[in-house]
Amino acid sequence: MFKTAVQSLQVAALLAFSTLSSHALESGRYFQAITTQGVIGKNLWYELDGEKVEIYANNTLRSLDYEYELVPNIVFYGDRVNSEGEPIPEAVASLPYSIEDLATKADRLLLIFHKLDNSGQRGPSYQILVMEDQLDSFPLGSFKFVNFTDAQIAVILGNENFLLKTRDQKIIVVSPPEKGDLTIQLAANKEDGEWERFYSNGWGHSADLRTIVFLTKLGNTIKPLRYRQYDR
């Protein structure tokens, strides 16, 4: 599923480049959602304590917090029903925990919804990539880089520098600059072994901000797709 979801992110493209959301962040069993394209306008729902909870998500901002139960899978439904009148699953988010660890590890999650072409079929309408999003491991004041490409990526962020292998991810806490932005430079290792810089800019950063960066390949170009989240 991870490989397919990665390809979906590369092809569909998370269109928003520097999106920003802000609200108070709490530890606990919550998920937020984004889409690779389009909007989920409360046309999907899941059950929480026996009640329907409709979700809203788009490709420009993280959604609000949604609480989830201690179950291996979060199943999302829509308007479709089977011949017995039971709702048909439109998407399934499989939690990244074993059954044994579920009760102790369940925490914040980020769900990335990718719309599938299931016209005339009874299968799911969305594929979901589930990422852990805990505040203790991905705290405020940090960056999380996720490399969805086949290339090794070199990252220079302020005074920090590191390498990201293909399909790798890294969380790094960075002290905010006294003034101005953090300098960010990205380079990819080409097939001939040479390094090619593909991105250079300045990014805003503060102690009450955390930023997730998806490195995706769109055509022949690698792009950083940035989602920032304030605790305000």
N, CA, C and O of each residue as an XYZ file, in Angstrom:
928
protein
N       0.826     -1.202      0.000
C       0.000      0.000      0.000
C       0.860      1.251      0.000
O       0.525      2.241     -0.651
N       2.002      1.208      0.752
C       2.838      2.389      0.854
C       3.360      2.797     -0.516
O       3.333      3.977     -0.864
N       3.837      1.826     -1.301
C       4.372      2.152     -2.622
C       3.304      2.756     -3.510
O       3.556      3.736     -4.210
N       2.095      2.172     -3.486
C       1.004      2.702     -4.306
C       0.626      4.107     -3.865
O       0.391      4.985     -4.695
N       0.571      4.312     -2.575
C       0.234      5.638     -2.060
C       1.296      6.653     -2.428
O       0.981      7.804     -2.732
N       2.562      6.232     -2.404
C       3.648      7.114     -2.811
C       3.474      7.527     -4.259
O       3.608      8.705     -4.590
N       3.179      6.574     -5.120
C       2.962      6.882     -6.534
C       1.780      7.824     -6.691
O       1.799      8.720     -7.535
N       0.743      7.619     -5.869
C      -0.414      8.498     -5.941
C      -0.037      9.931     -5.594
O      -0.499     10.873     -6.238
N       0.800     10.094     -4.579
C       1.232     11.431     -4.209
C       2.052     12.053     -5.326
O       1.926     13.248     -5.593
N       2.887     11.261     -5.979
C       3.717     11.787     -7.057
C       2.875     12.197     -8.246
O       3.120     13.241     -8.851
N       1.886     11.388     -8.588
C       1.087     11.648     -9.786
C       0.036     12.713     -9.528
O      -0.117     13.646    -10.317
N      -0.694     12.573     -8.417
C      -1.793     13.496     -8.163
C      -1.308     14.871     -7.761
O      -1.940     15.877     -8.083
N      -0.182     14.919     -7.052
C       0.432     16.181     -6.618
C      -0.368     16.868     -5.526
O      -1.514     17.267     -5.733
N       0.248     17.000     -4.369
C      -0.325     17.828     -3.324
C      -0.118     19.268     -3.773
O       0.976     19.816     -3.634
N      -1.163     19.876     -4.307
C      -1.037     21.116     -5.045
C      -0.616     22.298     -4.186
O       0.084     23.185     -4.673
N      -1.017     22.334     -2.942
C      -0.665     23.483     -2.118
C       0.800     23.406     -1.730
O       1.263     22.367     -1.259
N       1.549     24.514     -1.925
C       2.982     24.459     -1.639
C       3.309     24.850     -0.211
O       4.110     24.175      0.435
N       2.735     25.887      0.289
C       3.103     26.362      1.624
C       1.848     26.626      2.439
O       1.506     27.778      2.702
N       1.175     25.580      2.832
C      -0.109     25.733      3.504
C       0.086     25.842      5.005
O       1.045     25.307      5.561
N      -0.834     26.538      5.650
C      -0.682     26.855      7.057
C      -2.014     26.725      7.771
O      -3.020     27.273      7.319
N      -2.028     26.008      8.877
C      -3.216     25.934      9.710
C      -2.810     26.223     11.147
O      -1.645     26.075     11.517
N      -3.769     26.629     11.941
C      -3.434     26.935     13.331
C      -4.634     26.682     14.233
O      -5.730     27.185     13.982
N      -4.420     25.909     15.270
C      -5.350     25.767     16.379
C      -4.614     25.031     17.486
O      -3.561     24.439     17.250
N      -5.157     25.065     18.673
C      -4.483     24.442     19.810
C      -4.338     22.944     19.587
O      -5.301     22.263     19.235
N      -3.125     22.438     19.796
C      -2.850     21.020     19.585
C      -2.815     20.291     20.919
O      -2.133     20.719     21.851
N      -3.545     19.197     21.007
C      -3.600     18.414     22.232
C      -3.079     17.010     21.967
O      -3.262     16.461     20.881
N      -2.432     16.440     22.967
C      -2.069     15.029     22.870
C      -3.333     14.203     23.031
O      -4.271     14.613     23.715
N      -3.354     13.052     22.406
C      -4.526     12.195     22.521
C      -4.811     11.469     21.228
O      -4.036     11.536     20.273
N      -5.931     10.776     21.210
C      -6.291      9.914     20.089
C      -7.070     10.727     19.053
O      -8.300     10.699     19.022
N      -6.329     11.453     18.207
C      -6.945     12.289     17.181
C      -6.272     12.025     15.840
O      -5.108     11.628     15.784
N      -7.021     12.251     14.758
C      -6.393     12.282     13.445
C      -6.791     13.572     12.752
O      -7.842     14.151     13.025
N      -5.921     14.008     11.846
C      -6.234     15.081     10.924
C      -6.125     14.509      9.518
O      -5.464     13.493      9.306
N      -6.775     15.163      8.557
C      -6.826     14.624      7.201
C      -6.461     15.694      6.184
O      -6.749     16.876      6.371
N      -5.825     15.258      5.109
C      -5.627     16.081      3.923
C      -5.917     15.201      2.716
O      -5.962     13.977      2.840
N      -6.114     15.803      1.558
C      -6.349     15.048      0.332
C      -5.251     15.359     -0.673
O      -4.634     16.423     -0.616
N      -5.008     14.435     -1.592
C      -4.050     14.706     -2.660
C      -4.660     15.594     -3.733
O      -3.940     16.243     -4.491
N      -5.971     15.621     -3.797
C      -6.664     16.485     -4.751
C      -8.134     16.575     -4.362
O      -8.698     15.639     -3.796
N      -8.745     17.714     -4.673
C     -10.166     17.860     -4.422
C     -10.510     18.010     -2.955
O      -9.644     18.193     -2.099
N     -11.813     17.927     -2.691
C     -12.357     18.179     -1.364
C     -13.239     17.014     -0.926
O     -14.014     16.476     -1.717
N     -13.113     16.639      0.322
C     -14.071     15.734      0.955
C     -15.000     16.629      1.754
O     -14.677     17.030      2.872
N     -16.146     16.939      1.185
C     -17.051     17.918      1.777
C     -18.109     17.290      2.645
O     -19.303     17.413      2.375
N     -17.664     16.606      3.702
C     -18.570     15.922      4.627
C     -19.393     14.842      3.935
O     -20.482     14.489      4.389
N     -18.853     14.315      2.819
C     -19.513     13.201      2.145
C     -18.970     11.858      2.623
O     -19.410     10.808      2.156
N     -18.010     11.888      3.556
C     -17.520     10.675      4.193
C     -17.761     10.779      5.700
O     -17.706     11.861      6.285
N     -18.029      9.625      6.307
C     -18.251      9.601      7.743
C     -17.711      8.305      8.336
O     -17.525      7.310      7.636
N     -17.466      8.341      9.637
C     -17.048      7.142     10.369
C     -17.802      7.123     11.686
O     -18.448      8.104     12.053
N     -17.720      6.015     12.393
C     -18.448      5.884     13.652
C     -17.542      6.165     14.839
O     -16.393      5.724     14.879
N     -18.070      6.901     15.797
C     -17.372      7.171     17.048
C     -18.394      7.062     18.171
O     -19.339      7.847     18.245
N     -18.194      6.085     19.040
C     -19.135      5.837     20.143
C     -20.559      5.650     19.630
O     -21.519      6.117     20.243
N     -20.681      4.954     18.486
C     -21.988      4.649     17.925
C     -22.637      5.787     17.158
O     -23.766      5.644     16.688
N     -21.945      6.920     17.021
C     -22.494      8.072     16.305
C     -21.734      8.301     14.999
O     -20.542      8.006     14.905
N     -22.436      8.833     13.987
C     -21.799      9.201     12.730
C     -21.037     10.507     12.894
O     -21.551     11.476     13.452
N     -19.810     10.518     12.403
C     -19.012     11.744     12.399
C     -18.594     12.030     10.960
O     -17.840     11.259     10.365
N     -19.080     13.131     10.403
C     -18.721     13.518      9.044
C     -17.390     14.264      9.062
O     -17.116     15.028      9.987
N     -16.567     14.042      8.042
C     -15.268     14.707      8.001
C     -15.210     15.677      6.824
O     -15.888     15.508      5.810
N     -14.387     16.686      6.998
C     -14.109     17.641      5.921
C     -12.599     17.712      5.741
O     -11.859     17.862      6.714
N     -12.141     17.603      4.492
C     -10.704     17.661      4.211
C     -10.488     18.217      2.807
O     -11.332     18.056      1.925
N      -9.340     18.875      2.613
C      -8.965     19.344      1.275
C      -7.463     19.226      1.108
O      -6.778     18.698      1.984
N      -6.943     19.718     -0.016
C      -5.523     19.562     -0.309
C      -4.719     20.818     -0.001
O      -3.583     20.952     -0.455
N      -5.292     21.731      0.762
C      -4.567     22.954      1.079
C      -4.259     23.119      2.552
O      -3.286     23.787      2.902
N      -5.065     22.525      3.430
C      -4.850     22.645      4.869
C      -5.126     21.316      5.561
O      -5.943     20.518      5.100
N      -4.435     21.092      6.669
C      -4.822     19.980      7.529
C      -6.250     20.228      8.028
O      -6.663     21.371      8.222
N      -6.979     19.159      8.228
C      -8.336     19.292      8.757
C      -8.298     19.614     10.250
O      -7.229     19.695     10.856
N      -9.469     19.792     10.821
C      -9.597     19.869     12.267
C      -9.293     18.507     12.873
O      -9.146     17.520     12.153
N      -9.199     18.456     14.200
C      -8.991     17.187     14.892
C     -10.259     16.348     14.874
O     -11.356     16.859     15.099
N     -10.099     15.049     14.603
C     -11.192     14.085     14.726
C     -10.734     12.986     15.657
O      -9.659     12.415     15.471
N     -11.543     12.686     16.660
C     -11.200     11.630     17.606
C     -11.486     10.269     16.986
O     -12.418     10.127     16.195
N     -10.685      9.268     17.345
C     -10.944      7.917     16.846
C     -10.852      6.912     17.987
O     -10.259      7.183     19.030
N     -11.454      5.744     17.765
C     -11.508      4.710     18.788
C     -10.331      3.754     18.659
O      -9.635      3.739     17.643
N     -10.119      2.954     19.707
C      -9.026      1.985     19.720
C      -9.411      0.735     18.932
O      -9.737     -0.305     19.503
N      -9.366      0.862     17.628
C      -9.661     -0.250     16.725
C      -8.545     -0.309     15.683
O      -7.920      0.713     15.401
N      -8.281     -1.490     15.102
C      -7.186     -1.600     14.132
C      -7.392     -0.755     12.880
O      -6.424     -0.287     12.282
N      -8.647     -0.557     12.479
C      -8.941      0.180     11.255
C     -10.025      1.228     11.500
O     -11.001      0.978     12.207
N      -9.836      2.398     10.905
C     -10.891      3.407     10.883
C     -11.574      3.289      9.531
O     -10.948      3.529      8.498
N     -12.840      2.927      9.525
C     -13.568      2.694      8.280
C     -14.446      3.904      7.981
O     -15.202      4.371      8.833
N     -14.327      4.401      6.748
C     -15.102      5.566      6.325
C     -16.169      5.125      5.320
O     -15.913      4.312      4.431
N     -17.355      5.677      5.483
C     -18.491      5.346      4.633
C     -19.004      6.611      3.938
O     -18.649      7.734      4.296
N     -19.861      6.381      2.922
C     -20.510      7.486      2.230
C     -21.994      7.238      2.140
O     -22.629      6.846      3.119
N     -22.553      7.469      0.955
C     -23.991      7.278      0.757
C     -24.338      5.890      0.227
O     -25.499      5.481      0.276
N     -23.340      5.160     -0.281
C     -23.643      3.873     -0.901
C     -23.989      2.816      0.142
O     -23.422      2.789      1.234
N     -24.929      1.948     -0.217
C     -25.319      0.817      0.626
C     -25.391     -0.434     -0.227
O     -25.554     -0.350     -1.444
N     -25.271     -1.602      0.406
C     -25.380     -2.866     -0.323
C     -26.835     -3.314     -0.385
O     -27.735     -2.590      0.040
N     -27.054     -4.501     -0.912
C     -28.426     -4.996     -1.095
C     -29.160     -5.182      0.231
O     -30.391     -5.195      0.261
N     -28.411     -5.324      1.328
C     -29.033     -5.455      2.652
C     -29.228     -4.096      3.328
O     -29.696     -4.016      4.463
N     -28.861     -3.027      2.607
C     -29.011     -1.698      3.172
C     -27.888     -1.271      4.098
O     -27.997     -0.245      4.770
N     -26.805     -2.046      4.143
C     -25.674     -1.700      4.993
C     -24.708     -0.801      4.231
O     -24.529     -0.975      3.026
N     -24.083      0.157      4.910
C     -23.170      1.072      4.221
C     -21.948      0.346      3.663
O     -21.419     -0.577      4.282
N     -21.516      0.780      2.489
C     -20.343      0.209      1.836
C     -19.115      1.034      2.203
O     -19.141      2.257      2.065
N     -18.033      0.394      2.669
C     -16.824      1.154      3.005
C     -16.277      1.901      1.788
O     -16.105      1.324      0.714
N     -16.011      3.179      1.976
C     -15.430      4.004      0.914
C     -13.921      4.157      1.080
O     -13.218      4.470      0.119
N     -13.425      3.940      2.289
C     -11.993      4.039      2.565
C     -11.709      3.393      3.910
O     -12.554      3.393      4.805
N     -10.497      2.837      4.042
C     -10.096      2.206      5.304
C      -8.702      2.714      5.665
O      -7.761      2.614      4.876
N      -8.595      3.256      6.862
C      -7.303      3.695      7.379
C      -6.809      2.649      8.369
O      -7.377      2.494      9.450
N      -5.755      1.934      8.000
C      -5.186      0.918      8.878
C      -4.173      1.568      9.801
O      -3.199      2.163      9.339
N      -4.399      1.458     11.111
C      -3.515      2.096     12.068
C      -2.135      1.441     12.056
O      -2.028      0.223     11.916
N      -1.077      2.247     12.204
C       0.290      1.712     12.115
C       0.763      1.083     13.417
O       1.908      1.288     13.823
N      -0.102      0.323     14.075
C       0.230     -0.309     15.335
C      -0.219     -1.766     15.296
O      -1.167     -2.125     14.597
N       0.483     -2.594     16.062
C       0.021     -3.965     16.241
C      -1.140     -3.953     17.225
O      -1.352     -2.971     17.937
N      -1.890     -5.048     17.259
C      -3.005     -5.154     18.201
C      -2.502     -5.016     19.638
O      -3.163     -4.407     20.479
N      -1.322     -5.589     19.910
C      -0.772     -5.542     21.262
C      -0.399     -4.103     21.664
O      -0.522     -3.723     22.829
N       0.050     -3.323     20.693
C       0.508     -1.956     20.996
C      -0.592     -0.918     20.879
O      -0.396      0.244     21.236
N      -1.754     -1.334     20.379
C      -2.799     -0.367     20.048
C      -3.175      0.522     21.229
O      -3.249      1.743     21.091
N      -3.413     -0.085     22.381
C      -3.899      0.677     23.531
C      -2.865      1.649     24.072
O      -3.216      2.707     24.595
N      -1.584      1.293     23.947
C      -0.548      2.141     24.527
C       0.030      3.143     23.533
O       0.559      4.174     23.948
N      -0.055      2.868     22.226
C       0.605      3.727     21.252
C      -0.345      4.638     20.487
O       0.099      5.582     19.835
N      -1.639      4.371     20.557
C      -2.570      5.183     19.773
C      -2.427      6.653     20.156
O      -2.465      7.001     21.336
N      -2.264      7.494     19.172
C      -2.049      8.909     19.407
C      -2.483      9.669     18.164
O      -3.341      9.199     17.417
N      -1.900     10.838     17.937
C      -2.266     11.640     16.776
C      -1.795     10.963     15.492
O      -0.712     10.380     15.437
N      -2.648     11.056     14.444
C      -2.347     10.496     13.138
C      -2.638     11.538     12.064
O      -3.460     12.433     12.257
N      -1.953     11.410     10.931
C      -2.263     12.200      9.747
C      -2.721     11.235      8.668
O      -1.992     10.309      8.314
N      -3.934     11.444      8.136
C      -4.509     10.592      7.097
C      -4.500     11.345      5.780
O      -5.056     12.438      5.675
N      -3.865     10.754      4.773
C      -3.787     11.359      3.444
C      -4.707     10.568      2.517
O      -4.448      9.402      2.216
N      -5.787     11.216      2.067
C      -6.791     10.568      1.228
C      -6.466     10.806     -0.246
O      -6.253     11.940     -0.673
N      -6.433      9.714     -1.014
C      -6.262      9.818     -2.470
C      -7.482      9.226     -3.166
O      -7.825      8.064     -2.947
N      -8.135     10.026     -4.004
C      -9.354      9.596     -4.700
C      -9.018      8.561     -5.757
O      -8.091      8.745     -6.545
N      -9.777      7.469     -5.772
C      -9.611      6.400     -6.752
C     -10.689      6.497     -7.817
O     -11.775      7.022     -7.570
N     -10.385      5.993     -8.993
C     -11.377      5.934    -10.060
C     -12.073      4.576     -9.991
O     -11.583      3.589    -10.538
N     -13.216      4.539     -9.317
C     -13.951      3.280     -9.174
C     -15.329      3.380     -9.810
O     -16.290      2.776     -9.333
N     -15.416      4.148    -10.892
C     -16.696      4.347    -11.565
C     -17.346      3.009    -11.907
O     -16.741      2.158    -12.559
N     -18.579      2.840    -11.457
C     -19.323      1.621    -11.767
C     -18.885      0.415    -10.978
O     -19.347     -0.694    -11.249
N     -17.992      0.597     -9.991
C     -17.506     -0.527     -9.213
C     -18.013     -0.416     -7.770
O     -18.537      0.614     -7.346
N     -17.837     -1.510     -7.041
C     -18.301     -1.543     -5.658
C     -17.145     -1.379     -4.679
O     -17.340     -1.455     -3.465
N     -15.955     -1.155     -5.199
C     -14.789     -1.034     -4.333
C     -14.701      0.314     -3.660
O     -15.589      1.151     -3.819
N     -13.624      0.535     -2.899
C     -13.457      1.793     -2.169
C     -13.274      2.985     -3.103
O     -12.830      2.832     -4.241
N     -13.619      4.165     -2.613
C     -13.481      5.395     -3.392
C     -12.166      6.111     -3.109
O     -11.729      6.951     -3.896
N     -11.537      5.778     -1.983
C     -10.301      6.447     -1.590
C      -9.288      5.429     -1.075
O      -9.643      4.402     -0.498
N      -8.038      5.743     -1.299
C      -6.932      5.048     -0.645
C      -6.374      5.992      0.403
O      -6.315      7.200      0.176
N      -5.965      5.460      1.548
C      -5.484      6.304      2.636
C      -4.075      5.887      3.034
O      -3.808      4.716      3.303
N      -3.184      6.868      3.064
C      -1.853      6.674      3.633
C      -1.895      7.225      5.053
O      -2.243      8.387      5.263
N      -1.540      6.391      6.026
C      -1.602      6.768      7.438
C      -0.194      7.044      7.948
O       0.710      6.227      7.773
N      -0.014      8.205      8.581
C       1.284      8.562      9.138
C       1.118      8.907     10.613
O       0.158      9.573     11.000
N       2.066      8.446     11.435
C       2.052      8.826     12.840
C       2.344     10.318     12.964
O       3.150     10.865     12.212
N       1.688     10.965     13.913
C       1.752     12.423     14.009
C       1.851     12.870     15.464
O       1.369     13.944     15.822
N       2.484     12.035     16.309
C       2.524     12.315     17.745
C       3.294     13.594     18.055
O       4.276     13.932     17.393
N       2.819     14.288     19.075
C       3.480     15.518     19.486
C       4.805     15.255     20.190
O       5.691     16.110     20.172
N       4.957     14.080     20.811
C       6.221     13.817     21.501
C       7.334     13.499     20.513
O       8.486     13.861     20.753
N       7.016     12.826     19.400
C       8.045     12.502     18.415
C       8.122     13.525     17.280
O       9.153     13.632     16.618
N       7.053     14.268     17.052
C       7.044     15.338     16.048
C       6.578     16.606     16.747
O       5.448     17.051     16.549
N       7.456     17.190     17.570
C       7.032     18.282     18.455
C       6.989     19.633     17.756
O       7.457     19.785     16.627
N       6.424     20.596     18.444
C       6.482     21.969     17.984
C       7.942     22.410     17.924
O       8.760     21.986     18.741
N       8.259     23.255     16.963
C       9.638     23.688     16.770
C      10.447     22.752     15.897
O      11.662     22.910     15.778
N       9.780     21.766     15.276
C      10.511     20.781     14.476
C      10.003     20.715     13.046
O       8.936     21.231     12.712
N      10.809     20.057     12.210
C      10.463     19.756     10.825
C      10.447     18.243     10.640
O      11.273     17.531     11.211
N       9.508     17.762      9.845
C       9.475     16.349      9.468
C       9.565     16.271      7.959
O       8.675     16.750      7.256
N      10.639     15.668      7.451
C      10.840     15.496      6.013
C      10.528     14.048      5.643
O      11.008     13.116      6.288
N       9.720     13.870      4.600
C       9.364     12.538      4.112
C       9.740     12.470      2.639
O       9.197     13.209      1.818
N      10.668     11.585      2.308
C      11.161     11.465      0.941
C      10.371     10.398      0.188
O      10.583      9.203      0.396
N       9.460     10.827     -0.687
C       8.665      9.900     -1.475
C       9.323      9.566     -2.817
O       8.721      8.866     -3.631
N      10.544     10.050     -3.065
C      11.185      9.861     -4.370
C      12.134      8.666     -4.339
O      12.376      8.069     -3.290
N      12.663      8.333     -5.513
C      13.653      7.258     -5.626
C      15.078      7.769     -5.455
O      16.030      6.991     -5.513
N      15.226      9.072     -5.245
C      16.559      9.667     -5.145
C      16.939      9.928     -3.694
O      16.074     10.121     -2.840
N      18.241      9.933     -3.424
C      18.740     10.375     -2.135
C      18.748     11.899     -2.140
O      19.184     12.525     -3.106
N      18.260     12.488     -1.049
C      18.113     13.938     -0.980
C      19.014     14.494      0.125
O      19.023     13.991      1.248
N      19.769     15.539     -0.215
C      20.570     16.264      0.770
C      19.796     17.502      1.202
O      19.281     18.248      0.370
N      19.718     17.712      2.521
C      18.952     18.830      3.078
C      19.880     19.717      3.902
O      20.569     19.235      4.801
N      19.895     21.010      3.595
C      20.564     22.002      4.432
C      19.476     22.938      4.934
O      18.845     23.651      4.153
N      19.263     22.929      6.238
C      18.194     23.718      6.856
C      18.803     24.536      7.982
O      19.104     24.004      9.051
N      18.988     25.839      7.742
C      19.687     26.651      8.727
C      21.090     26.128      8.926
O      21.861     26.036      7.971
N      21.433     25.781     10.167
C      22.754     25.229     10.472
C      22.774     23.708     10.465
O      23.801     23.094     10.752
N      21.645     23.104     10.139
C      21.548     21.642     10.120
C      21.696     21.122      8.704
O      21.253     21.768      7.754
N      22.319     19.952      8.552
C      22.372     19.296      7.245
C      22.358     17.790      7.439
O      22.972     17.269      8.371
N      21.649     17.085      6.547
C      21.512     15.642      6.651
C      21.095     15.073      5.299
O      20.721     15.811      4.387
N      21.166     13.749      5.187
C      20.775     13.038      3.975
C      19.509     12.238      4.240
O      19.328     11.683      5.323
N      18.641     12.185      3.246
C      17.435     11.373      3.294
C      17.517     10.308      2.204
O      17.553     10.623      1.014
N      17.545      9.053      2.624
C      17.515      7.976      1.642
C      16.134      7.887      1.014
O      15.171      8.460      1.526
N      16.042      7.168     -0.094
C      14.746      7.001     -0.739
C      13.760      6.337      0.204
O      14.107      5.389      0.909
N      12.512      6.841      0.216
C      11.434      6.352      1.061
C      11.731      6.538      2.550
O      11.125      5.881      3.397
N      12.654      7.424      2.858
C      13.042      7.635      4.241
C      12.367      8.892      4.788
O      11.827      9.699      4.031
N      12.405      9.047      6.108
C      11.867     10.245      6.730
C      12.718     10.619      7.931
O      13.389      9.772      8.520
N      12.684     11.902      8.289
C      13.484     12.373      9.411
C      12.775     13.529     10.088
O      12.215     14.405      9.428
N      12.806     13.524     11.421
C      12.274     14.616     12.221
C      13.447     15.309     12.899
O      14.291     14.658     13.514
N      13.496     16.622     12.784
C      14.610     17.365     13.340
C      14.090     18.636     14.006
O      13.310     19.385     13.420
N      14.536     18.864     15.241
C      14.176     20.083     15.970
C      15.168     21.175     15.595
O      16.380     20.967     15.661
N      14.661     22.326     15.207
C      15.507     23.430     14.747
C      15.184     24.682     15.554
O      14.019     25.051     15.705
N      16.220     25.327     16.068
C      16.012     26.572     16.811
C      15.589     27.680     15.849
O      16.201     27.838     14.792
N      14.565     28.441     16.189
C      14.130     29.538     15.320
C      15.212     30.600     15.214
O      15.936     30.842     16.179
N      15.330     31.229     14.067
C      16.303     32.318     13.925
C      15.868     33.527     14.751
O      14.679     33.723     15.001
N      16.832     34.327     15.168
C      16.498     35.524     15.930
C      15.684     36.502     15.100
O      14.818     37.202     15.623
N      15.967     36.546     13.804
C      15.180     37.357     12.880
C      15.264     36.738     11.492
O      16.208     36.013     11.180
N      14.271     37.030     10.668
C      14.262     36.505      9.311
C      13.850     35.045      9.241
O      13.263     34.500     10.176
N      14.168     34.429      8.120
C      13.772     33.047      7.840
C      14.949     32.092      7.932
O      16.109     32.504      7.941
N      14.623     30.808      7.999
C      15.630     29.761      7.888
C      15.970     29.556      6.419
O      15.081     29.516      5.569
N      17.257     29.425      6.125
C      17.660     29.094      4.753
C      17.462     27.599      4.525
O      17.878     26.784      5.348
N      16.832     27.242      3.421
C      16.616     25.845      3.063
C      17.193     25.590      1.673
O      16.889     26.323      0.732
N      18.014     24.566      1.540
C      18.553     24.143      0.256
C      18.377     22.634      0.138
O      18.620     21.893      1.092
N      17.953     22.187     -1.041
C      17.727     20.770     -1.295
C      18.469     20.363     -2.568
O      18.468     21.088     -3.562
N      19.103     19.188     -2.516
C      19.814     18.670     -3.682
C      19.545     17.179     -3.800
O      19.372     16.491     -2.794
N      19.510     16.682     -5.027
C      19.245     15.263     -5.289
C      20.468     14.617     -5.910
O      21.168     15.227     -6.718
N      20.717     13.372     -5.521
C      21.811     12.595     -6.094
C      21.339     11.951     -7.390
O      20.444     11.106     -7.377
N      21.935     12.347     -8.505
C      21.514     11.848     -9.807
C      22.096     10.462    -10.074
O      22.942      9.976     -9.323
N      21.630      9.833    -11.157
C      22.071      8.482    -11.492
C      23.565      8.415    -11.756
O      24.190      7.379    -11.531
N      24.152      9.531    -12.241
C      25.589      9.535    -12.499
C      26.409      9.829    -11.251
O      27.633      9.938    -11.320
N      25.729      9.959    -10.098
C      26.429     10.194     -8.845
C      26.638     11.649     -8.500
O      27.085     11.965     -7.397
N      26.323     12.545     -9.425
C      26.471     13.969     -9.176
C      25.275     14.504     -8.377
O      24.165     13.979     -8.457
N      25.541     15.562     -7.607
C      24.476     16.200     -6.845
C      23.950     17.408     -7.609
O      24.728     18.200     -8.140
N      22.635     17.546     -7.664
C      22.008     18.663     -8.359
C      21.053     19.380     -7.412
O      20.090     18.788     -6.925
N      21.327     20.671     -7.152
C      20.437     21.436     -6.288
C      19.159     21.763     -7.052
O      19.210     22.262     -8.176
N      18.014     21.480     -6.437
C      16.738     21.721     -7.121
C      15.845     22.702     -6.384
O      14.769     23.061     -6.862
N      16.312     23.140     -5.188
C      15.454     24.076     -4.447
C      16.297     24.875     -3.470
O      17.186     24.333     -2.813
N      16.006     26.183     -3.376
C      16.660     27.064     -2.424
C      15.691     28.184     -2.064
O      15.101     28.805     -2.948
N      15.526     28.444     -0.763
C      14.556     29.457     -0.363
C      14.768     29.804      1.109
O      15.699     29.309      1.744
N      13.902     30.653      1.640
C      13.869     30.939      3.060
C      12.511     30.560      3.608
O      11.487     30.922      3.031
N      12.487     29.830      4.723
C      11.239     29.371      5.311
C      11.058     29.992      6.701
O      11.997     30.057      7.494
N       9.842     30.440      6.974
C       9.526     30.933      8.298
C       9.495     29.792      9.314
O       9.134     28.661      8.988
N       9.879     30.109     10.541
C       9.904     29.072     11.578
C       9.786     29.743     12.936
O      10.266     30.861     13.124
N       9.142     29.058     13.892
C       9.025     29.560     15.256
C       8.861     28.390     16.212
O       8.661     27.254     15.782
N       8.944     28.664     17.498
C       8.888     27.610     18.509
C       7.510     26.987     18.631
O       7.391     25.874     19.142
N       6.451     27.676     18.174
C       5.097     27.121     18.262
C       4.598     26.624     16.900
O       3.394     26.569     16.650
N       5.533     26.268     16.036
C       5.205     25.817     14.686
C       5.894     24.493     14.408
O       7.060     24.309     14.757
N       5.171     23.567     13.777
C       5.805     22.359     13.265
C       5.453     22.232     11.795
O       4.356     22.599     11.375
N       6.389     21.711     11.017
C       6.259     21.698      9.558
C       6.552     20.306      9.018
O       7.593     19.724      9.321
N       5.631     19.773      8.215
C       5.875     18.512      7.528
C       6.119     18.817      6.057
O       5.393     19.599      5.444
N       7.148     18.192      5.499
C       7.564     18.451      4.119
C       7.581     17.134      3.356
O       8.339     16.224      3.691
N       6.743     17.036      2.333
C       6.744     15.878      1.444
C       7.626     16.192      0.246
O       7.396     17.181     -0.450
N       8.634     15.360     -0.002
C       9.471     15.498     -1.186
C       8.918     14.545     -2.240
O       9.021     13.327     -2.094
N       8.339     15.093     -3.293
C       7.659     14.293     -4.311
C       8.208     14.621     -5.681
O       8.700     15.723     -5.918
N       8.121     13.660     -6.580
C       8.582     13.853     -7.948
C       7.384     14.024     -8.864
O       6.545     13.130     -8.980
N       7.310     15.172     -9.509
C       6.242     15.498    -10.439
C       6.862     15.619    -11.823
O       7.523     16.611    -12.130
N       6.647     14.604    -12.661
C       7.343     14.571    -13.938
C       8.820     14.330    -13.698
O       9.192     13.340    -13.067
N       9.669     15.222    -14.194
C      11.105     15.105    -13.981
C      11.613     16.019    -12.875
O      12.822     16.162    -12.689
N      10.687     16.642    -12.138
C      11.060     17.635    -11.145
C      10.700     17.162     -9.739
O       9.601     16.658     -9.505
N      11.630     17.329     -8.814
C      11.362     17.046     -7.411
C      10.942     18.342     -6.736
O      11.587     19.377     -6.901
N       9.848     18.277     -5.970
C       9.346     19.471     -5.300
C       9.104     19.196     -3.819
O       8.653     18.113     -3.448
N       9.407     20.187     -2.973
C       9.024     20.076     -1.565
C       7.615     20.630     -1.373
O       7.327     21.750     -1.797
N       6.753     19.869     -0.749
C       5.376     20.278     -0.499
C       5.201     20.407      1.012
O       5.308     19.422      1.742
N       4.935     21.609      1.468
C       5.088     21.963      2.875
C       3.739     22.241      3.530
O       2.931     23.015      3.018
N       3.511     21.592      4.680
C       2.309     21.827      5.494
C       2.760     22.301      6.871
O       3.411     21.564      7.611
N       2.409     23.529      7.201
C       2.817     24.105      8.491
C       1.621     24.129      9.450
O       0.475     24.296      9.034
N       1.916     23.960     10.725
C       0.851     23.871     11.719
C       1.271     24.595     12.991
O       2.229     24.199     13.654
N       0.540     25.667     13.328
C       0.787     26.423     14.550
C      -0.035     25.840     15.700
O      -1.107     25.272     15.489
N       0.478     25.988     16.897
C      -0.282     25.673     18.113
C      -0.779     26.998     18.680
O      -0.177     27.564     19.593
N      -1.901     27.488     18.119
C      -2.434     28.789     18.526
C      -3.944     28.734     18.579
O      -4.587     29.732     18.902
